[in-house]
Amino acid sequence: MSMRFGVFVPQGWKMDLTEIADPVEQYEAMTAVARLADAGPWDSVWVYDHFHTIPEPTLNTTFECWTVSSTLARDTSRVNIGQMVGCNGYRHPSLYAKIASTVDVASHGRLYAGIGAGWYEQEWKAYGYEWADVPQRMAAFREAVEVVHKMWTEPRPEFSGKYYSIDRPINEPKGVRKPHPSFWIGGGGEKVTLKLVARYADACNVGGGDPDLIRRKLEVLRGHCDNLGRDYDRIVKSTSLELDLSESSADTVGRIERMAEAGADYVIAYVPRVAYDHEPMQRFAQEVIPQFS
């Protein structure tokens, strides 16, 4: 079975840079992981779009998502660069589209532009963004995805909605990859998010590595694709993998095989402590990835 793989760089959000005191050295540790992935056989590197650490906000480093994406675009030459996922509430969708277009050019067409509705309430409020309940956030997200798509595909797009409007903005260049930057929508909402995937996205991210959940969400996605006349097989079906450093490579392969059987064809791995020790990531690249090529 064929499967492609991405890896998260240590960005600080998961308290994964705290053992490095100097912020410049922290950034370089993050970049070093991206460059290691760039050497192969990884398809992509990924960052989160968050400002505060988890499981609770602490006075520790969390590097900003799109700034990181733009610098990694120039610090690497081969791997694709993605966000899992950009938070819709943090940027007007027209600005999101403009930023993504710029990074796609900076990376020579290697951007995986991720977007989701957002969920980290404390972070929204701390940074002065208006927090709303789920129905309102999802309604805004629905409009935002349409705005982004228009910004990437129309010369002078117009949109007037309840949450967003644009009045013939110019977005040039729109990017390098055709017909537009690769659009990844994260989240498993069955009525809104997966329908948006079916209509607009090049890829989705569902299930959190749980085979049963992956299977269920992808069945819903297939139904939306059938209803809209979209080719389901043209959508990348990604999921996440939290690497367990205590398990063997064979056990990891077994976990990924179950994800693949559920319908996933792309795995984005988080490797604990990779800022300090590259060996588990290298072992994964040498012993796990070749099993799915």
XYZ file of C-alpha atoms in Angstrom, residues 98-202:
105
model
C -2.563 36.614 0.105
C -0.087 35.253 2.654
C -0.446 31.732 1.296
C 0.045 32.902 -2.282
C 3.263 34.646 -1.274
C 4.614 31.605 0.586
C 3.727 29.365 -2.345
C 5.920 31.548 -4.561
C 8.699 31.748 -1.953
C 8.745 27.934 -1.777
C 8.611 27.527 -5.578
C 5.180 25.894 -5.295
C 5.761 23.699 -2.248
C 3.023 25.071 0.006
C 0.338 22.893 1.580
C -2.016 25.654 2.764
C -3.969 24.332 5.735
C -7.034 25.921 7.287
C -9.550 25.051 10.003
C -12.200 26.743 12.110
C -10.094 26.980 15.289
C -10.768 25.808 18.845
C -8.290 27.226 21.431
C -10.627 29.602 23.307
C -8.068 30.964 25.773
C -5.712 31.864 22.964
C -8.383 33.688 20.949
C -9.406 35.802 23.914
C -5.839 36.529 25.023
C -4.970 37.922 21.603
C -8.149 39.964 21.369
C -10.073 37.853 18.870
C -13.802 37.581 19.431
C -14.711 34.077 20.568
C -17.937 32.562 19.269
C -19.758 29.281 19.799
C -19.357 26.395 17.371
C -22.288 27.174 15.018
C -21.081 30.734 14.486
C -17.437 29.699 14.027
C -18.472 27.087 11.490
C -20.697 29.520 9.600
C -17.791 31.961 9.393
C -15.479 29.152 8.329
C -17.820 28.177 5.509
C -17.685 31.719 4.157
C -13.932 31.953 4.661
C -13.163 28.886 2.569
C -15.193 30.317 -0.297
C -13.381 33.649 -0.006
C -9.971 31.963 -0.096
C -10.927 29.930 -3.143
C -12.156 33.060 -4.937
C -8.947 34.910 -4.082
C -6.959 32.110 -5.691
C -9.088 31.584 -8.787
C -10.689 34.909 -9.815
C -8.977 38.096 -11.031
C -11.172 40.530 -9.046
C -13.363 38.450 -6.745
C -16.435 39.703 -4.961
C -18.144 38.228 -1.919
C -20.712 39.574 0.519
C -21.603 37.358 3.438
C -22.675 37.647 7.031
C -19.121 37.388 8.389
C -16.848 38.376 5.512
C -16.909 40.525 2.416
C -14.396 41.381 -0.281
C -14.716 44.042 -2.958
C -12.665 43.099 -6.032
C -9.261 42.700 -4.324
C -6.195 42.051 -6.465
C -4.174 39.023 -5.359
C -1.131 38.740 -7.582
C 0.684 36.502 -7.879
C -1.808 33.875 -6.842
C 0.946 31.304 -6.324
C 2.982 28.832 -8.331
C 1.151 25.528 -8.005
C -1.727 25.161 -10.457
C -4.632 25.680 -10.453
C -3.917 27.224 -7.031
C -1.882 26.489 -3.871
C -2.611 23.037 -2.483
C -5.578 23.531 -0.134
C -5.777 21.338 3.007
C -8.852 21.550 5.220
C -8.580 20.079 8.709
C -11.414 18.831 10.893
C -14.031 16.128 10.886
C -17.272 18.072 11.083
C -19.629 16.010 8.967
C -22.145 18.670 7.935
C -19.864 21.630 7.221
C -16.147 20.808 7.175
C -16.231 17.595 5.161
C -18.662 19.143 2.690
C -16.195 22.005 2.225
C -13.453 19.433 1.628
C -15.557 17.797 -1.059
C -16.242 21.118 -2.762
C -12.940 22.982 -2.460
C -10.043 21.047 -0.938
C -7.113 19.143 -2.346
